[in-house]
Amino acid sequence: MSFEPLSAQAVEGLCANFESREANRIAMNAVAQNGIDAAAKNFDRARWLQRRFSTVIDNGTATSQKHSGRCWLFSSLNVARFIAKRTMNLKDTDFEFSQSYAMYFDKLERANYFMQDMQALIAAGEPSDSRLVQFLLHDLFGDGGQWTMAMNVYSKYGAVPKDFFPETASSQNTGPMNTQLRSALRQAVAHMYAHPENAAAIAAEAVEQAHRILTIHLGTPPTSFDWSYVDKDGEFHREGEMTPVQFWNTYVRDGLTSRGAAPLEDYVCLVDDPRSEHPKGKMIGIEHLGNVAGGTPTAYLNVDTAFMKTCVRTILEEQGIPVWFGADCHPMMDRKEGAWATDLFEYGRVYGIDFDMDKEERVRFADSAMNHAMAFAGVDADGETTNRWRVENSWGTEIADKGFFTMDDPWFDEFVYEVAVPKSMLPAEYQAAVEEEPLMLPAWDPMGALA
């Protein structure tokens, strides 16, 4: 196949076309000196995007994931934090779960899951240079994950207060630790391909090595601890020795069921996969995506965003607890001010380009995928009309409204892909669909991008 080279004459023509339009030079001057976001920001849209909400879930101080991709753990634990504080009658600022504890066991379990997965692929004759094996090796040991994967960790290992397993240099900046974990597991895979007859022993040794690396970087997680606290009325509570699983069950699971609400482990993930070949009302899953062997598989019920919004509003307004979700957080985002709106930046006007892809096209042609998990912590609604959403992020308190973002309602439709809601609130046909075998998509499908 031969390609037509870009000739000097063609480049001269491009330059002449650029110079012929005065707006191009104005745009160049503005963008070169101030950056594209400053030049393209829609002043009118930004000033009319209010931070006032008809329903607010006050979850205290926004957390910070630092230099890590632990958003799914931070956001799911932010939901659990609100429930635990309510159960213990704590002040908003008096409690936080250890995200490092959850990450420790997610990565340990993921090492075991990956090594067993590779062992099965090698036994089935999968070549080392196949697209699948190469994808799994390159995608290995990122920090991302899914709601179901988080629930697998909390169900098996529980959770602990942050005081008992605090942040370390490696939990706040996971890159170097992840590099070492990847190298150890990739080396194990190389050894397994060289000596398939010893694959089981090599896999077991790799898990032991991953455990050693994690413990050196993060510390030894507690198996039990003495728990006491002072509630917001000043009353002292001595609960005695508890295991992490007991702690989770007592203050999160029982904190919900005692109020007649579904436990978080019984939630279902709804996704909006806009591709026409994936029908609404059906389950979809991602091959080779998981963390805890024997845990709940990662799968989603495909629905439209209108149904998602109804569920989220119901939980916020009637149950009064935050709602976990996954989105493509980058488009049309003012990070400093903490705002999302579909027309917050007028890039097309700056460039003279009509950016007209819809959500389906953006997913299909790699322009959008969910890449960040957060929690809805409020909504502004007037009857049937939803105006905007309040979002608890995990990027610290120095940006936005002390870490809380504002999302315009149309942005939800375009860039929110997933929410976690109780299975019990689904209509009968959706509850039946949840029990069906999902349509399995390949490991590299964009619906698995968050993990």
Short mmCIF file of C-alpha atoms in Angstrom, two decimals:
data_model
loop_
_atom_site.label_atom_id
_atom_site.label_comp_id
_atom_site.label_asym_id
_atom_site.label_seq_id
_atom_site.Cartn_x
_atom_site.Cartn_y
_atom_site.Cartn_z
CA MET A 1 0.00 0.00 0.00
CA SER A 2 1.38 3.40 -0.97
CA PHE A 3 0.39 6.76 0.48
CA GLU A 4 0.37 10.15 -1.17
CA PRO A 5 3.04 12.37 0.43
CA LEU A 6 2.15 15.81 1.73
CA SER A 7 3.85 18.08 -0.80
CA ALA A 8 5.44 21.46 -0.17
CA GLN A 9 2.81 22.99 -2.43
CA ALA A 10 0.04 21.47 -0.31
CA VAL A 11 1.61 22.84 2.89
CA GLU A 12 1.86 26.28 1.31
CA GLY A 13 -1.82 26.06 0.43
CA LEU A 14 -2.72 25.16 4.02
CA CYS A 15 -0.77 28.14 5.30
CA ALA A 16 -2.41 30.47 2.78
CA ASN A 17 -5.87 29.21 3.78
CA PHE A 18 -5.05 29.79 7.44
CA GLU A 19 -3.84 33.35 6.84
CA SER A 20 -6.87 34.18 4.70
CA ARG A 21 -9.20 33.99 7.70
CA GLU A 22 -8.66 36.78 10.22
CA ALA A 23 -10.35 34.80 13.00
CA ASN A 24 -7.54 32.24 12.81
CA ARG A 25 -4.93 34.79 13.86
CA ILE A 26 -7.14 36.08 16.68
CA ALA A 27 -7.58 32.49 17.88
CA MET A 28 -3.85 31.79 17.58
CA ASN A 29 -2.95 34.85 19.65
CA ALA A 30 -5.47 33.94 22.35
CA VAL A 31 -4.66 30.23 22.57
CA ALA A 32 -0.87 30.58 22.29
CA GLN A 33 -0.74 32.99 25.22
CA ASN A 34 -3.53 31.66 27.42
CA GLY A 35 -4.21 28.02 26.46
CA ILE A 36 -7.20 26.56 24.70
CA ASP A 37 -9.48 26.26 27.73
CA ALA A 38 -9.05 29.89 28.73
CA ALA A 39 -9.63 31.05 25.17
CA ALA A 40 -12.64 28.79 24.54
CA LYS A 41 -14.43 29.07 27.88
CA ASN A 42 -18.04 30.13 27.48
CA PHE A 43 -18.26 33.09 29.87
CA ASP A 44 -22.05 33.25 29.84
CA ARG A 45 -22.48 29.51 30.42
CA ALA A 46 -19.98 29.45 33.27
CA ARG A 47 -21.60 32.31 35.18
CA TRP A 48 -25.08 30.84 34.94
CA LEU A 49 -24.10 27.37 36.21
CA GLN A 50 -25.19 27.71 39.82
CA ARG A 51 -24.01 25.74 42.85
CA ARG A 52 -27.43 25.61 44.44
CA PHE A 53 -29.30 22.32 44.88
CA SER A 54 -32.73 21.28 46.10
CA THR A 55 -31.25 18.13 47.70
CA VAL A 56 -27.78 18.04 49.26
CA ILE A 57 -26.08 15.03 50.86
CA ASP A 58 -23.48 16.45 53.25
CA ASN A 59 -20.59 14.01 53.41
CA GLY A 60 -18.04 16.26 55.08
CA THR A 61 -14.61 17.00 53.64
CA ALA A 62 -13.77 15.82 50.14
CA THR A 63 -11.07 13.16 50.01
CA SER A 64 -7.94 13.08 47.84
CA GLN A 65 -6.60 10.11 45.89
CA LYS A 66 -3.31 11.96 45.31
CA HIS A 67 -1.21 10.53 42.44
CA SER A 68 -3.15 7.32 42.02
CA GLY A 69 -6.02 5.88 40.02
CA ARG A 70 -8.00 4.70 43.05
CA CYS A 71 -11.10 6.78 42.23
CA TRP A 72 -13.40 3.73 42.24
CA LEU A 73 -12.25 2.82 45.77
CA PHE A 74 -12.41 6.39 47.04
CA SER A 75 -15.88 6.96 45.61
CA SER A 76 -17.32 3.64 46.83
CA LEU A 77 -15.81 4.21 50.27
CA ASN A 78 -17.20 7.76 50.25
CA VAL A 79 -20.66 6.23 49.86
CA ALA A 80 -19.88 3.79 52.67
CA ARG A 81 -18.39 6.60 54.79
CA PHE A 82 -21.66 8.50 54.74
CA ILE A 83 -23.57 5.40 55.85
CA ALA A 84 -21.05 4.58 58.60
CA LYS A 85 -21.08 8.15 59.95
CA ARG A 86 -24.87 8.13 60.00
CA THR A 87 -24.91 4.75 61.76
CA MET A 88 -22.44 5.96 64.43
CA ASN A 89 -23.93 9.47 64.64
CA LEU A 90 -20.54 11.01 63.89
CA LYS A 91 -19.67 14.55 62.90
CA ASP A 92 -19.13 15.04 59.18
CA THR A 93 -15.37 15.47 59.56
CA ASP A 94 -14.72 12.71 62.11
CA PHE A 95 -14.31 9.60 59.97
CA GLU A 96 -12.74 8.20 56.82
CA PHE A 97 -12.17 4.64 55.62
CA SER A 98 -8.69 3.42 54.65
CA GLN A 99 -8.51 3.39 50.88
CA SER A 100 -5.03 1.89 51.12
CA TYR A 101 -6.40 -1.18 52.92
CA ALA A 102 -8.90 -1.75 50.12
CA MET A 103 -6.22 -1.26 47.45
CA TYR A 104 -3.89 -3.72 49.19
CA PHE A 105 -6.37 -6.57 48.96
CA ASP A 106 -7.64 -5.60 45.52
CA LYS A 107 -4.11 -5.84 44.14
CA LEU A 108 -3.34 -9.06 46.00
CA GLU A 109 -6.53 -10.66 44.69
CA ARG A 110 -5.91 -9.25 41.23
CA ALA A 111 -2.46 -10.87 41.15
CA ASN A 112 -4.08 -14.23 41.90
CA TYR A 113 -6.87 -13.62 39.34
CA PHE A 114 -4.37 -12.65 36.63
CA MET A 115 -2.04 -15.58 37.23
CA GLN A 116 -4.92 -18.08 37.14
CA ASP A 117 -6.26 -16.42 34.01
CA MET A 118 -2.87 -16.69 32.31
CA GLN A 119 -2.48 -20.27 33.46
CA ALA A 120 -5.79 -21.17 31.82
CA LEU A 121 -4.89 -19.34 28.59
CA ILE A 122 -1.53 -21.10 28.34
CA ALA A 123 -3.18 -24.47 28.98
CA ALA A 124 -5.63 -23.68 26.17
CA GLY A 125 -2.75 -22.97 23.76
CA GLU A 126 -3.11 -19.18 23.55
CA PRO A 127 0.05 -17.80 21.87
CA SER A 128 2.11 -15.26 23.82
CA ASP A 129 1.89 -12.78 20.95
CA SER A 130 -1.89 -12.97 20.56
CA ARG A 131 -3.86 -9.75 20.85
CA LEU A 132 -5.50 -11.00 24.04
CA VAL A 133 -2.33 -11.97 25.89
CA GLN A 134 -0.56 -8.80 24.81
CA PHE A 135 -3.52 -6.68 25.94
CA LEU A 136 -3.64 -8.39 29.35
CA LEU A 137 0.11 -7.92 29.80
CA HIS A 138 0.02 -4.25 28.84
CA ASP A 139 -3.12 -3.50 30.86
CA LEU A 140 -1.75 -5.23 33.95
CA PHE A 141 -1.91 -3.67 37.41
CA GLY A 142 -3.40 -0.29 36.81
CA ASP A 143 -5.24 1.25 39.73
CA GLY A 144 -8.71 1.29 38.13
CA GLY A 145 -11.68 -0.86 39.00
CA GLN A 146 -15.44 -1.24 39.08
CA TRP A 147 -18.19 -1.06 41.70
CA THR A 148 -18.63 -4.85 41.69
CA MET A 149 -14.90 -5.33 42.17
CA ALA A 150 -14.96 -2.99 45.17
CA MET A 151 -17.86 -4.93 46.69
CA ASN A 152 -15.90 -8.16 46.20
CA VAL A 153 -13.10 -6.69 48.33
CA TYR A 154 -15.36 -5.31 51.08
CA SER A 155 -17.40 -8.52 51.28
CA LYS A 156 -14.29 -10.67 51.71
CA TYR A 157 -11.94 -8.36 53.62
CA GLY A 158 -14.19 -5.71 55.14
CA ALA A 159 -12.86 -2.22 55.75
CA VAL A 160 -10.96 -0.35 58.45
CA PRO A 161 -10.78 3.25 59.67
CA LYS A 162 -7.98 5.18 58.02
CA ASP A 163 -6.15 5.58 61.33
CA PHE A 164 -5.40 1.85 61.40
CA PHE A 165 -4.01 1.62 57.86
CA PRO A 166 -2.93 5.11 56.78
CA GLU A 167 -1.57 6.32 53.48
CA THR A 168 2.06 5.63 52.58
CA ALA A 169 4.35 7.15 49.98
CA SER A 170 3.39 4.31 47.64
CA SER A 171 -0.38 4.50 48.15
CA GLN A 172 -0.31 8.21 47.33
CA ASN A 173 1.93 7.72 44.29
CA THR A 174 1.30 4.22 43.00
CA GLY A 175 3.39 4.35 39.83
CA PRO A 176 6.67 2.89 41.16
CA MET A 177 4.90 0.13 43.11
CA ASN A 178 2.79 -0.82 40.11
CA THR A 179 5.91 -0.96 37.91
CA GLN A 180 7.48 -3.53 40.22
CA LEU A 181 4.29 -5.57 40.45
CA ARG A 182 3.97 -5.63 36.66
CA SER A 183 7.56 -6.76 36.22
CA ALA A 184 7.18 -9.59 38.73
CA LEU A 185 3.99 -10.91 37.14
CA ARG A 186 5.17 -10.49 33.55
CA GLN A 187 8.32 -12.38 34.44
CA ALA A 188 6.16 -15.14 35.88
CA VAL A 189 4.16 -15.31 32.65
CA ALA A 190 7.39 -15.59 30.66
CA HIS A 191 8.48 -18.47 32.90
CA MET A 192 5.06 -20.13 32.49
CA TYR A 193 5.34 -20.03 28.70
CA ALA A 194 8.85 -21.45 28.92
CA HIS A 195 7.84 -24.19 31.37
CA PRO A 196 4.09 -24.81 31.03
CA GLU A 197 4.40 -28.03 33.02
CA ASN A 198 5.28 -25.91 36.09
CA ALA A 199 2.65 -23.22 35.50
CA ALA A 200 0.74 -23.78 38.76
CA ALA A 201 3.87 -23.54 40.91
CA ILE A 202 5.09 -20.46 39.03
CA ALA A 203 1.69 -18.78 39.46
CA ALA A 204 1.65 -19.48 43.20
CA GLU A 205 5.16 -18.07 43.57
CA ALA A 206 4.14 -14.93 41.66
CA VAL A 207 1.24 -14.32 44.04
CA GLU A 208 3.62 -14.70 47.00
CA GLN A 209 5.97 -12.18 45.38
CA ALA A 210 3.09 -9.75 44.81
CA HIS A 211 2.12 -10.08 48.47
CA ARG A 212 5.69 -9.31 49.50
CA ILE A 213 5.90 -6.24 47.25
CA LEU A 214 2.53 -4.92 48.45
CA THR A 215 3.41 -5.38 52.12
CA ILE A 216 6.78 -3.65 51.70
CA HIS A 217 5.10 -0.68 49.98
CA LEU A 218 1.88 -0.43 52.02
CA GLY A 219 2.52 -2.18 55.34
CA THR A 220 0.82 -5.15 57.01
CA PRO A 221 -2.96 -4.69 57.09
CA PRO A 222 -4.69 -5.25 60.44
CA THR A 223 -6.68 -8.41 61.09
CA SER A 224 -8.45 -6.86 64.09
CA PHE A 225 -8.45 -3.63 66.09
CA ASP A 226 -10.02 -2.02 69.15
CA TRP A 227 -12.69 0.45 68.12
CA SER A 228 -14.07 3.34 70.12
CA TYR A 229 -15.48 6.71 69.12
CA VAL A 230 -17.21 9.83 70.38
CA ASP A 231 -20.44 10.68 68.57
CA LYS A 232 -21.54 14.21 67.69
CA ASP A 233 -23.59 14.42 70.91
CA GLY A 234 -20.40 13.90 72.92
CA GLU A 235 -21.19 10.33 73.98
CA PHE A 236 -18.26 7.90 74.17
CA HIS A 237 -18.70 4.43 72.63
CA ARG A 238 -16.31 1.54 73.36
CA GLU A 239 -16.99 -1.22 70.83
CA GLY A 240 -14.02 -3.45 71.69
CA GLU A 241 -12.07 -5.66 69.32
CA MET A 242 -13.47 -5.98 65.81
CA THR A 243 -12.31 -7.59 62.59
CA PRO A 244 -12.47 -5.54 59.38
CA VAL A 245 -15.37 -7.68 58.15
CA GLN A 246 -17.26 -7.13 61.41
CA PHE A 247 -16.62 -3.40 61.11
CA TRP A 248 -18.01 -3.26 57.57
CA ASN A 249 -21.04 -5.39 58.42
CA THR A 250 -21.86 -3.48 61.60
CA TYR A 251 -21.59 0.09 60.37
CA VAL A 252 -22.26 -0.16 56.64
CA ARG A 253 -24.26 -3.29 55.82
CA ASP A 254 -26.38 -3.28 59.02
CA GLY A 255 -26.52 0.51 58.92
CA LEU A 256 -28.49 0.20 55.69
CA THR A 257 -30.60 -2.90 56.40
CA SER A 258 -31.70 -1.53 59.78
CA ARG A 259 -33.34 1.31 57.86
CA GLY A 260 -34.96 -1.03 55.37
CA ALA A 261 -32.46 -0.18 52.61
CA ALA A 262 -30.55 -2.64 50.43
CA PRO A 263 -26.91 -3.34 51.37
CA LEU A 264 -24.33 -2.01 48.96
CA GLU A 265 -23.34 -5.55 47.99
CA ASP A 266 -26.85 -6.02 46.53
CA TYR A 267 -26.51 -3.11 44.12
CA VAL A 268 -26.57 -3.55 40.34
CA CYS A 269 -24.48 -1.54 37.88
CA LEU A 270 -26.46 0.19 35.17
CA VAL A 271 -24.56 1.32 32.07
CA ASP A 272 -25.45 3.32 29.02
CA ASP A 273 -23.70 1.51 26.18
CA PRO A 274 -24.90 3.65 23.26
CA ARG A 275 -23.83 1.25 20.51
CA SER A 276 -26.89 0.07 18.60
CA GLU A 277 -25.81 -3.58 18.44
CA HIS A 278 -26.02 -3.82 22.25
CA PRO A 279 -29.73 -3.75 23.15
CA LYS A 280 -31.14 -1.95 26.16
CA GLY A 281 -32.54 -4.07 28.96
CA LYS A 282 -29.85 -6.74 28.53
CA MET A 283 -26.74 -7.63 30.52
CA ILE A 284 -23.24 -7.10 29.16
CA GLY A 285 -19.90 -8.14 30.59
CA ILE A 286 -16.19 -7.82 29.83
CA GLU A 287 -14.07 -10.92 29.32
CA HIS A 288 -11.12 -11.37 31.70
CA LEU A 289 -12.22 -8.42 33.87
CA GLY A 290 -12.28 -9.15 37.59
CA ASN A 291 -10.30 -9.17 40.79
CA VAL A 292 -11.48 -11.75 43.36
CA ALA A 293 -11.52 -15.30 42.03
CA GLY A 294 -14.90 -16.76 42.98
CA GLY A 295 -16.33 -13.30 43.59
CA THR A 296 -19.23 -11.64 41.81
CA PRO A 297 -18.44 -11.24 38.09
CA THR A 298 -18.34 -7.73 36.67
CA ALA A 299 -21.44 -7.22 34.53
CA TYR A 300 -23.82 -4.37 33.74
CA LEU A 301 -27.46 -3.89 32.83
CA ASN A 302 -27.62 -1.74 29.70
CA VAL A 303 -30.22 1.05 30.07
CA ASP A 304 -30.68 4.61 28.89
CA THR A 305 -29.62 7.60 30.96
CA ALA A 306 -33.21 8.68 31.61
CA PHE A 307 -33.72 5.56 33.71
CA MET A 308 -30.36 6.08 35.41
CA LYS A 309 -31.37 9.61 36.40
CA THR A 310 -34.69 8.44 37.82
CA CYS A 311 -32.87 5.90 40.00
CA VAL A 312 -30.23 8.37 41.17
CA ARG A 313 -32.81 11.05 42.02
CA THR A 314 -34.89 8.53 43.97
CA ILE A 315 -31.90 7.43 46.06
CA LEU A 316 -30.76 11.00 46.74
CA GLU A 317 -34.18 12.41 47.52
CA GLU A 318 -35.82 9.47 49.29
CA GLN A 319 -32.96 7.51 50.88
CA GLY A 320 -30.62 10.44 51.38
CA ILE A 321 -27.37 8.62 50.56
CA PRO A 322 -24.73 9.28 47.86
CA VAL A 323 -24.71 7.33 44.58
CA TRP A 324 -21.58 5.92 42.93
CA PHE A 325 -21.10 6.52 39.19
CA GLY A 326 -18.56 6.30 36.37
CA ALA A 327 -18.06 8.94 33.69
CA ASP A 328 -15.71 10.34 31.07
CA CYS A 329 -14.65 13.23 33.27
CA HIS A 330 -12.43 15.17 30.89
CA PRO A 331 -14.73 16.65 28.20
CA MET A 332 -16.08 20.12 28.92
CA MET A 333 -14.60 20.18 32.43
CA ASP A 334 -13.42 23.25 34.31
CA ARG A 335 -11.29 21.48 36.92
CA LYS A 336 -10.43 24.57 38.92
CA GLU A 337 -14.02 25.80 39.26
CA GLY A 338 -15.45 22.28 39.44
CA ALA A 339 -17.94 22.45 36.59
CA TRP A 340 -19.22 20.30 33.74
CA ALA A 341 -21.57 21.48 30.99
CA THR A 342 -21.85 20.39 27.37
CA ASP A 343 -21.37 23.98 26.19
CA LEU A 344 -18.89 25.15 28.83
CA PHE A 345 -16.13 25.47 26.20
CA GLU A 346 -16.63 26.61 22.61
CA TYR A 347 -13.75 24.75 21.00
CA GLY A 348 -15.51 24.53 17.65
CA ARG A 349 -15.79 28.31 17.40
CA VAL A 350 -12.09 28.74 18.17
CA TYR A 351 -10.97 26.20 15.55
CA GLY A 352 -13.74 26.69 13.01
CA ILE A 353 -14.61 23.00 13.29
CA ASP A 354 -18.05 21.46 13.84
CA PHE A 355 -17.49 18.74 16.47
CA ASP A 356 -20.68 16.79 15.79
CA MET A 357 -20.10 13.21 16.95
CA ASP A 358 -22.84 11.87 19.20
CA LYS A 359 -22.28 9.60 22.22
CA GLU A 360 -22.41 6.39 20.19
CA GLU A 361 -19.86 7.68 17.68
CA ARG A 362 -17.56 8.91 20.43
CA VAL A 363 -17.54 5.44 22.03
CA ARG A 364 -17.24 3.62 18.72
CA PHE A 365 -14.35 5.75 17.45
CA ALA A 366 -12.34 5.90 20.71
CA ASP A 367 -13.18 9.51 21.56
CA SER A 368 -14.90 8.71 24.86
CA ALA A 369 -15.02 6.05 27.58
CA MET A 370 -15.60 6.09 31.32
CA ASN A 371 -12.34 6.87 33.07
CA HIS A 372 -13.26 8.25 36.50
CA ALA A 373 -15.57 7.22 39.34
CA MET A 374 -17.25 9.68 41.73
CA ALA A 375 -20.40 9.95 43.82
CA PHE A 376 -23.53 12.00 43.33
CA ALA A 377 -24.11 14.00 46.50
CA GLY A 378 -27.04 16.18 45.54
CA VAL A 379 -29.41 17.27 42.82
CA ASP A 380 -31.35 20.38 41.85
CA ALA A 381 -34.78 19.34 40.61
CA ASP A 382 -38.01 21.21 40.01
CA GLY A 383 -40.79 18.68 39.67
CA GLU A 384 -39.99 16.44 36.72
CA THR A 385 -37.20 18.72 35.54
CA THR A 386 -33.63 18.06 36.66
CA ASN A 387 -31.35 21.07 36.36
CA ARG A 388 -27.97 19.96 37.70
CA TRP A 389 -26.15 17.49 39.93
CA ARG A 390 -23.76 17.87 42.87
CA VAL A 391 -20.74 15.56 42.68
CA GLU A 392 -18.35 14.45 45.40
CA ASN A 393 -14.95 14.04 43.79
CA SER A 394 -11.70 12.65 45.24
CA TRP A 395 -9.29 15.31 44.01
CA GLY A 396 -8.90 17.17 47.30
CA THR A 397 -10.39 20.40 48.62
CA GLU A 398 -8.24 22.97 46.80
CA ILE A 399 -10.42 22.99 43.67
CA ALA A 400 -14.13 23.33 42.87
CA ASP A 401 -16.47 23.98 45.81
CA LYS A 402 -14.04 22.55 48.37
CA GLY A 403 -13.79 19.44 46.22
CA PHE A 404 -17.46 19.20 45.19
CA PHE A 405 -18.29 19.64 41.49
CA THR A 406 -21.41 20.84 39.66
CA MET A 407 -22.69 18.86 36.66
CA ASP A 408 -25.22 20.33 34.23
CA ASP A 409 -27.99 17.82 33.48
CA PRO A 410 -27.34 17.48 29.69
CA TRP A 411 -23.71 16.57 30.50
CA PHE A 412 -25.04 13.50 32.34
CA ASP A 413 -26.59 12.22 29.11
CA GLU A 414 -23.43 12.69 27.09
CA PHE A 415 -20.64 11.61 29.43
CA VAL A 416 -22.02 9.56 32.35
CA TYR A 417 -21.85 5.84 31.56
CA GLU A 418 -22.54 3.94 34.77
CA VAL A 419 -24.35 4.16 38.10
CA ALA A 420 -24.74 1.64 40.95
CA VAL A 421 -28.27 1.25 42.35
CA PRO A 422 -30.15 -1.32 44.47
CA LYS A 423 -31.43 -4.25 42.45
CA SER A 424 -34.71 -3.99 44.37
CA MET A 425 -35.59 -0.66 42.74
CA LEU A 426 -35.51 -2.11 39.21
CA PRO A 427 -38.78 -3.01 37.44
CA ALA A 428 -39.59 -6.72 37.12
CA GLU A 429 -38.30 -7.07 33.56
CA TYR A 430 -34.95 -5.54 34.51
CA GLN A 431 -34.66 -7.72 37.61
CA ALA A 432 -35.24 -10.75 35.40
CA ALA A 433 -32.64 -9.52 32.91
CA VAL A 434 -30.04 -9.22 35.68
CA GLU A 435 -30.28 -13.00 36.19
CA GLU A 436 -29.57 -13.76 32.53
CA GLU A 437 -26.16 -14.59 31.13
CA PRO A 438 -24.51 -11.39 29.89
CA LEU A 439 -23.33 -10.71 26.37
CA MET A 440 -19.57 -10.92 26.82
CA LEU A 441 -17.47 -8.23 25.14
CA PRO A 442 -13.73 -8.55 24.50
CA ALA A 443 -11.22 -7.51 27.17
CA TRP A 444 -10.34 -4.30 25.30
CA ASP A 445 -13.94 -3.09 24.87
CA PRO A 446 -14.42 0.54 26.03
CA MET A 447 -17.10 -0.51 28.52
CA GLY A 448 -14.25 -1.94 30.60
CA ALA A 449 -12.14 1.21 30.45
CA LEU A 450 -12.73 2.32 34.07
CA ALA A 451 -10.95 -0.83 35.29
#
